[in-house]
Short mmCIF file of C-alpha atoms in Angstrom, two decimals:
data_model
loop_
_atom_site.label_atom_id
_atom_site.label_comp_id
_atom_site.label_asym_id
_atom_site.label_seq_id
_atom_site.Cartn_x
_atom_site.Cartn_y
_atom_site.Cartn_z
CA UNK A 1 27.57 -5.43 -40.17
CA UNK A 2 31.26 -4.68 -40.95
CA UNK A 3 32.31 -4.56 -37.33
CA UNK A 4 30.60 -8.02 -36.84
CA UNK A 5 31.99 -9.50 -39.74
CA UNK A 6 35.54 -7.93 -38.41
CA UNK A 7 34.53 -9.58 -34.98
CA UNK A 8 34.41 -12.96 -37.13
CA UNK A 9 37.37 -12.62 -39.36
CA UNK A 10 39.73 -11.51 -36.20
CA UNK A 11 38.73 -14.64 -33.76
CA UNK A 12 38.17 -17.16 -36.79
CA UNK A 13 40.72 -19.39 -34.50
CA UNK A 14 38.67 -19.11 -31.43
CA UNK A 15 35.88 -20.09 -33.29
CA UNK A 16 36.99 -22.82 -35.57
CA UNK A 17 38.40 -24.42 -31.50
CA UNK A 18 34.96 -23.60 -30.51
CA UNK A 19 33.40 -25.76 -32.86
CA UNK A 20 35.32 -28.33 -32.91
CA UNK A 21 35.28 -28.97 -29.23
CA UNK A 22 31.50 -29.25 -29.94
CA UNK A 23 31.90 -31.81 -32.40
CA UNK A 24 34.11 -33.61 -30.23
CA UNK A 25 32.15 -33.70 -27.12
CA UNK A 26 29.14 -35.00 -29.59
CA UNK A 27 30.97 -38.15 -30.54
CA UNK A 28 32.29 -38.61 -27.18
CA UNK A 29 29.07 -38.99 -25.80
CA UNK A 30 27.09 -40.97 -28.38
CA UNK A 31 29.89 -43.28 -29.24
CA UNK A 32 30.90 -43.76 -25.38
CA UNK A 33 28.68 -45.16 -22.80
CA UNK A 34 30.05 -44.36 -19.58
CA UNK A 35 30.73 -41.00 -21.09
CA UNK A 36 26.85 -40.70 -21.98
CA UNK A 37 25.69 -42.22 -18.62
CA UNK A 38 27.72 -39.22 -16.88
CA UNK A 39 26.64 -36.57 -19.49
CA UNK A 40 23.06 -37.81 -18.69
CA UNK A 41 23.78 -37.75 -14.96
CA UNK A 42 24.74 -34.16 -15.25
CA UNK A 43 22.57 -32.73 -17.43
CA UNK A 44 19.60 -34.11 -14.58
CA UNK A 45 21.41 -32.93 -12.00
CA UNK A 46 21.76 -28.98 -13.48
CA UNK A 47 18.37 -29.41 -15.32
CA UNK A 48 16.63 -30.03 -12.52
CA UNK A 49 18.12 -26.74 -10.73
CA UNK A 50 17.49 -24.89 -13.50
CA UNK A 51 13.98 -26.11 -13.64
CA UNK A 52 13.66 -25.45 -10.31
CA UNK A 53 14.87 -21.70 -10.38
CA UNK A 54 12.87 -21.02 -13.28
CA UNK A 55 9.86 -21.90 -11.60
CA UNK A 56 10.42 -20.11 -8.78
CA UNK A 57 10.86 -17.17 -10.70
CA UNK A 58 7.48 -17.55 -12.07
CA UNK A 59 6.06 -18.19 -8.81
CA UNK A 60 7.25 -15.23 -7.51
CA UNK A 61 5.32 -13.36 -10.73
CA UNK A 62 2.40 -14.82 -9.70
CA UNK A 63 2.44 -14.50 -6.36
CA UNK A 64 2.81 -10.68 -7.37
CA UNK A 65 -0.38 -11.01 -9.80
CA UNK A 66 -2.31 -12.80 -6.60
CA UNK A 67 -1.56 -9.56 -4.62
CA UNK A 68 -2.88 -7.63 -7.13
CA UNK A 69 -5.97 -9.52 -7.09
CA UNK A 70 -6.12 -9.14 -3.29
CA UNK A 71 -5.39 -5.54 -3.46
CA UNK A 72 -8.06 -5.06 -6.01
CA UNK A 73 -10.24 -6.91 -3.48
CA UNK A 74 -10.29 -5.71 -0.24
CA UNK A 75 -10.66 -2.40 -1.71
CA UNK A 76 -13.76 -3.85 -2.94
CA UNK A 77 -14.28 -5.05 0.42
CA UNK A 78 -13.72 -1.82 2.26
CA UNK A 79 -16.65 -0.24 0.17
CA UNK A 80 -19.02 -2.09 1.87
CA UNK A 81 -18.06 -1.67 5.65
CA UNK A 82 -21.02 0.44 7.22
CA UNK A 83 -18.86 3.80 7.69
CA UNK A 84 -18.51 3.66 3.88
CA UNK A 85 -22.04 4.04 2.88
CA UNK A 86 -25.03 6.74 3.55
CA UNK A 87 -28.36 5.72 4.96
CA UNK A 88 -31.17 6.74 2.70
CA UNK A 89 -34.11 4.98 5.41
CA UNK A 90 -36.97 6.81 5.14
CA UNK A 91 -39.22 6.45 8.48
CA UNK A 92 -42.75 7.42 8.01
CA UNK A 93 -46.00 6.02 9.59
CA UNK A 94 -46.47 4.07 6.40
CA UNK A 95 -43.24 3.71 4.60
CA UNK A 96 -39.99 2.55 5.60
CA UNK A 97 -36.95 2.00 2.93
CA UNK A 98 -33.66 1.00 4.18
CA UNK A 99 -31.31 1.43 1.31
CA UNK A 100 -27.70 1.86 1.80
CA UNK A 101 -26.30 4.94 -0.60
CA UNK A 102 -22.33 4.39 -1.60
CA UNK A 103 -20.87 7.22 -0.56
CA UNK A 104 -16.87 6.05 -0.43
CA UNK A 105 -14.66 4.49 -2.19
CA UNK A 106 -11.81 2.39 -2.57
CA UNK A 107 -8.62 2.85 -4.59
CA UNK A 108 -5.85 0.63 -4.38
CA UNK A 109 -2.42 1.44 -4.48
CA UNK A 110 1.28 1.07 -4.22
CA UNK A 111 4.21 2.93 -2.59
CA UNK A 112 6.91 3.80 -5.30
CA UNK A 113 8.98 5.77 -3.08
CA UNK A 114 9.49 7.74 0.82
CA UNK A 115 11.28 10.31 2.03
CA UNK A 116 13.85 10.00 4.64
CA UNK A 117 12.11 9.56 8.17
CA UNK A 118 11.85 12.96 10.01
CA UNK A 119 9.16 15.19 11.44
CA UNK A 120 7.78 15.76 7.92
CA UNK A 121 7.45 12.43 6.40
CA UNK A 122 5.99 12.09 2.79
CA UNK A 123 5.64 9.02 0.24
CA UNK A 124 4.57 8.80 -3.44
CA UNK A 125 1.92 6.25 -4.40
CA UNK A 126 1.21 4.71 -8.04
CA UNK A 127 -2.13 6.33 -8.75
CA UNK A 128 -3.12 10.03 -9.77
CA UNK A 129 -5.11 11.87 -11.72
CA UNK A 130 -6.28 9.56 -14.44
CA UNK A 131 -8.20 7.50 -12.01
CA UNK A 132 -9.85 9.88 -9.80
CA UNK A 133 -6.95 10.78 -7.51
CA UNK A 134 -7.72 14.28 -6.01
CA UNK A 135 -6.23 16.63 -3.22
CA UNK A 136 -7.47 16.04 0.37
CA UNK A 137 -8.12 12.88 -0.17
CA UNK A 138 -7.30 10.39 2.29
CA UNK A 139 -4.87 7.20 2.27
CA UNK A 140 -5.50 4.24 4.76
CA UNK A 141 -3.21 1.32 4.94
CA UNK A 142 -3.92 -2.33 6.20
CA UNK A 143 -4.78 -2.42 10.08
CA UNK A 144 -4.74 1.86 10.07
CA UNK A 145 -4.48 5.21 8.49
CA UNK A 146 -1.49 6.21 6.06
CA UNK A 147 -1.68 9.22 5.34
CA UNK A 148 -3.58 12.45 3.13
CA UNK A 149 -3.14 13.24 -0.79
CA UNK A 150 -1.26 16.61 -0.84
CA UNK A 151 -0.01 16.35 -4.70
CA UNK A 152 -1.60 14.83 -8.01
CA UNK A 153 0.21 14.19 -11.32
CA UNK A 154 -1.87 12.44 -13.90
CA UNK A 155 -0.48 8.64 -12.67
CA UNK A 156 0.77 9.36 -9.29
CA UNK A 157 -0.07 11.43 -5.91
CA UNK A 158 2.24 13.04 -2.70
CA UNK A 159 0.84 12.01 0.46
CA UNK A 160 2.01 13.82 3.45
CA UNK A 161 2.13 10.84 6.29
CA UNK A 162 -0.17 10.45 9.68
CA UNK A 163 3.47 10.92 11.05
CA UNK A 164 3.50 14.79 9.86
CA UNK A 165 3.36 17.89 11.62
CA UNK A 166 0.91 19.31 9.59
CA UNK A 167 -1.25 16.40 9.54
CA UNK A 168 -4.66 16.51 11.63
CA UNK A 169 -7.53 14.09 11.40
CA UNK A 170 -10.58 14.16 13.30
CA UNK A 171 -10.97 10.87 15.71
CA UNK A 172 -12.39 10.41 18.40
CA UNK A 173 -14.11 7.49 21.04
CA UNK A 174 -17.08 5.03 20.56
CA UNK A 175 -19.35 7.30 23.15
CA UNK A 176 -19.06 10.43 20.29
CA UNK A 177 -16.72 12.29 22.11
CA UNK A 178 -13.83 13.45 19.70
CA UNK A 179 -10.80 15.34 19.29
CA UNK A 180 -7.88 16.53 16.72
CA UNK A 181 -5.63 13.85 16.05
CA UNK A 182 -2.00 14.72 15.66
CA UNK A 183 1.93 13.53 15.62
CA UNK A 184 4.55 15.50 17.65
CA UNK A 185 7.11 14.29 15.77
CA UNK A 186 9.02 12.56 18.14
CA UNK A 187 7.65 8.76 18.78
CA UNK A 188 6.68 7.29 15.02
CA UNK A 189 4.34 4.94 16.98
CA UNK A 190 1.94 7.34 19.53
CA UNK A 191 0.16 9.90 18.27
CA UNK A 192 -2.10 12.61 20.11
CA UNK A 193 -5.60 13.86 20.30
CA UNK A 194 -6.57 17.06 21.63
CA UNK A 195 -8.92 18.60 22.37
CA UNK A 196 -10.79 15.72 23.85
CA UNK A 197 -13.21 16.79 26.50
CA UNK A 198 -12.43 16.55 30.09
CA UNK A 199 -15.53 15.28 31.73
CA UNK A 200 -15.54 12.27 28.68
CA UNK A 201 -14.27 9.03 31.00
CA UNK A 202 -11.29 7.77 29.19
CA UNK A 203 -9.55 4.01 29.95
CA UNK A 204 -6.39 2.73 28.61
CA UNK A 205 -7.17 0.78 25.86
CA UNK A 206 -9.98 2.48 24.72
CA UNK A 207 -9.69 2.13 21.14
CA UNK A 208 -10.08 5.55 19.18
CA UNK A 209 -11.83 5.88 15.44
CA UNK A 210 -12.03 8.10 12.83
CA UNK A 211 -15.20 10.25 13.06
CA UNK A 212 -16.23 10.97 9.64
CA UNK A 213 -16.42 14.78 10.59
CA UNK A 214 -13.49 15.64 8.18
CA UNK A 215 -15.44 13.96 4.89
CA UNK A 216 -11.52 13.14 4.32
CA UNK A 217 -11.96 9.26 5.96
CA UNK A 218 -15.18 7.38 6.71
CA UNK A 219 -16.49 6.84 10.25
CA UNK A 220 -15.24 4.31 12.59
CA UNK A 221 -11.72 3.40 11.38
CA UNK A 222 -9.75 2.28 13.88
CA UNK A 223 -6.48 4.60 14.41
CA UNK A 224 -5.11 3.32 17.55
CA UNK A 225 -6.01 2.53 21.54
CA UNK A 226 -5.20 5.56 24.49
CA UNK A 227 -2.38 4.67 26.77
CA UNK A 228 -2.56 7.50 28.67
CA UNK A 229 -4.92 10.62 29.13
CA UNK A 230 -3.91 14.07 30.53
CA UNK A 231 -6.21 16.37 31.59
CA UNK A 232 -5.32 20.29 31.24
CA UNK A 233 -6.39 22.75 34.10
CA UNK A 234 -8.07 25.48 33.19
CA UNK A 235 -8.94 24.46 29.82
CA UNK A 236 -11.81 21.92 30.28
CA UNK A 237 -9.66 19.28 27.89
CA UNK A 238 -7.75 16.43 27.98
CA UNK A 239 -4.76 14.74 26.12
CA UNK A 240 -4.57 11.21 24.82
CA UNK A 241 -1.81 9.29 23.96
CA UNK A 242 -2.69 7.09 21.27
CA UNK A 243 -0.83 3.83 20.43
CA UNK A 244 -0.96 3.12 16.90
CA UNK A 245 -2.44 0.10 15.12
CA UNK A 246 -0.14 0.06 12.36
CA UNK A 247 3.37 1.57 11.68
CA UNK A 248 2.81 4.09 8.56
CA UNK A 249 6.69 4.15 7.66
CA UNK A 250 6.82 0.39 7.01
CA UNK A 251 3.48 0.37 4.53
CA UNK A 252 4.11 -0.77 1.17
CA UNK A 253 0.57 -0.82 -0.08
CA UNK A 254 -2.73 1.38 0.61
CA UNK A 255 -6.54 2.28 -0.31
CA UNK A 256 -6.98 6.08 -1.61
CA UNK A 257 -10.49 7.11 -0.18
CA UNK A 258 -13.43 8.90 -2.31
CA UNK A 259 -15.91 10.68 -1.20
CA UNK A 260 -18.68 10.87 -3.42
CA UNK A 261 -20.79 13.48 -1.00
CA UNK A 262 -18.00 15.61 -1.04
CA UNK A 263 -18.51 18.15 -3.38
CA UNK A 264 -22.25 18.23 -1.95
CA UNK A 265 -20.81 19.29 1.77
CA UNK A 266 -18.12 21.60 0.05
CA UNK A 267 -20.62 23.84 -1.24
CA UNK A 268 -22.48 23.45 2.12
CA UNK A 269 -19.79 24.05 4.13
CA UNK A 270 -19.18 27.67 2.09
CA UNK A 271 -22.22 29.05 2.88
CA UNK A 272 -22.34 31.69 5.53
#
């Protein structure tokens, strides 16, 4: 309070010329009407921009609340696409029920941050722990996959990228026929799957899927279509190089993927 009041007494001058220029400009205008016409003039001119930024600013906002909405949507959406759910139909000679079991689900979420591109690429998303976020679960991003959790903190996760050399994902064709899907680290925009069966008949664009196999993503995402197949001798395989759909380093956004059966094929998975 005693520096403001210091403040005051030190610039009284400044002040006192402040206020009186106020003053002045006040009877200037009211008692002068050119004077007002132009301070009316101007005051519509920079009102109006003013006006105008200010509602763009809040049209931005809520064209960030509308994405929100959309996020919180499709996630919705992607919970009902058939790879997403378990088949409960019971056939008997009498009896036949057709229910549809939920078995994934979808969590949206934002990118905060990246690491540098290179042949181990990571990112941090905006969700963890405190809403389900788990290890081994997988990320998938608008038009393609993003990427596996690899770290949870209790409100955000580590997700090592599908452009990772220790990154593998089950995918494979339409016909069944699948393979280990993987990055080499050298093109961020083809990926490979091995291990894909020689005698399978392979065209260029073919498009390849996700098979489900891993319980980390459901069945029949599309990944990306072949552009080339090489088979190996002597080892009854083939190559594919695999185009991507999407371009992982550029997503902003993406869906964390439950399992809800996953637990359940853990423990089956143990047994020996």
């Amino acid at each position: 309070m005693g520096r403001l009041l210091r403040i005051l007494l030190t610039s009284s001058g400044f002040f006192t010329f402040a206020v009186l220029q106020l003053v002045c400009l006040y009877l200037i205008v009211h008692h002068n009407d050119t004077q007002r016409k132009i301070w009316a003039e101007t005051k519509f001119v920079y009102g109006s921009y003013l006006t105008k930024q200010v509602s763009d600013r809040l049209a931005f906002l809520d064209v960030a609340r509308e994405n929100e909405i959309l996020r919180r949507e499709n996630a919705a959406l992607l919970s009902r696409i058939p790879g997403s759910g378990y088949n409960t139909a019971v056939d008997t000679s009498t009896v036949v029920d057709s229910v549809m079991q939920q078995r994934f689900t979808y969590l949206a979420s934002r990118v905060v941050s990246k690491s540098p591109y290179g042949p181990y690429n990571t990112l941090v998303i905006d969700r963890g722990a405190n809403l389900g976020v788990e290890r081994g679960q997988g990320v998938i991003a608008d038009g393609g996959l993003l990427g596996i959790v690899s770290e949870v903190t209790p409100r955000h996760a580590r997700v090592i990228s599908l452009l990772h050399l220790d990154t593998r994902v089950s995918a494979g064709l339409d016909n069944n026929a699948f393979g280990t899907l993987r990055w080499d680290g050298h093109d961020p925009q083809r990926v490979t799957v091995t291990d894909m069966p020689d005698y399978v008949p392979v065209a260029p664009n073919d498009t390849i899927f996700t098979t489900g196999y891993s319980n980390v993503f459901p069945t029949g995402l599309p990944i990306g279509t072949v552009e080339s197949s090489e088979p190996l001798p002597g080892t009854g395989s083939q190559n594919l190089t695999v185009l991507l759909l999407n371009d992982p380093l550029l997503a902003a956004t993406g869906y964390v993927v439950r399992d809800l059966f996953k637990e359940e094929l853990e423990r089956l998975n143990q047994v020996k």
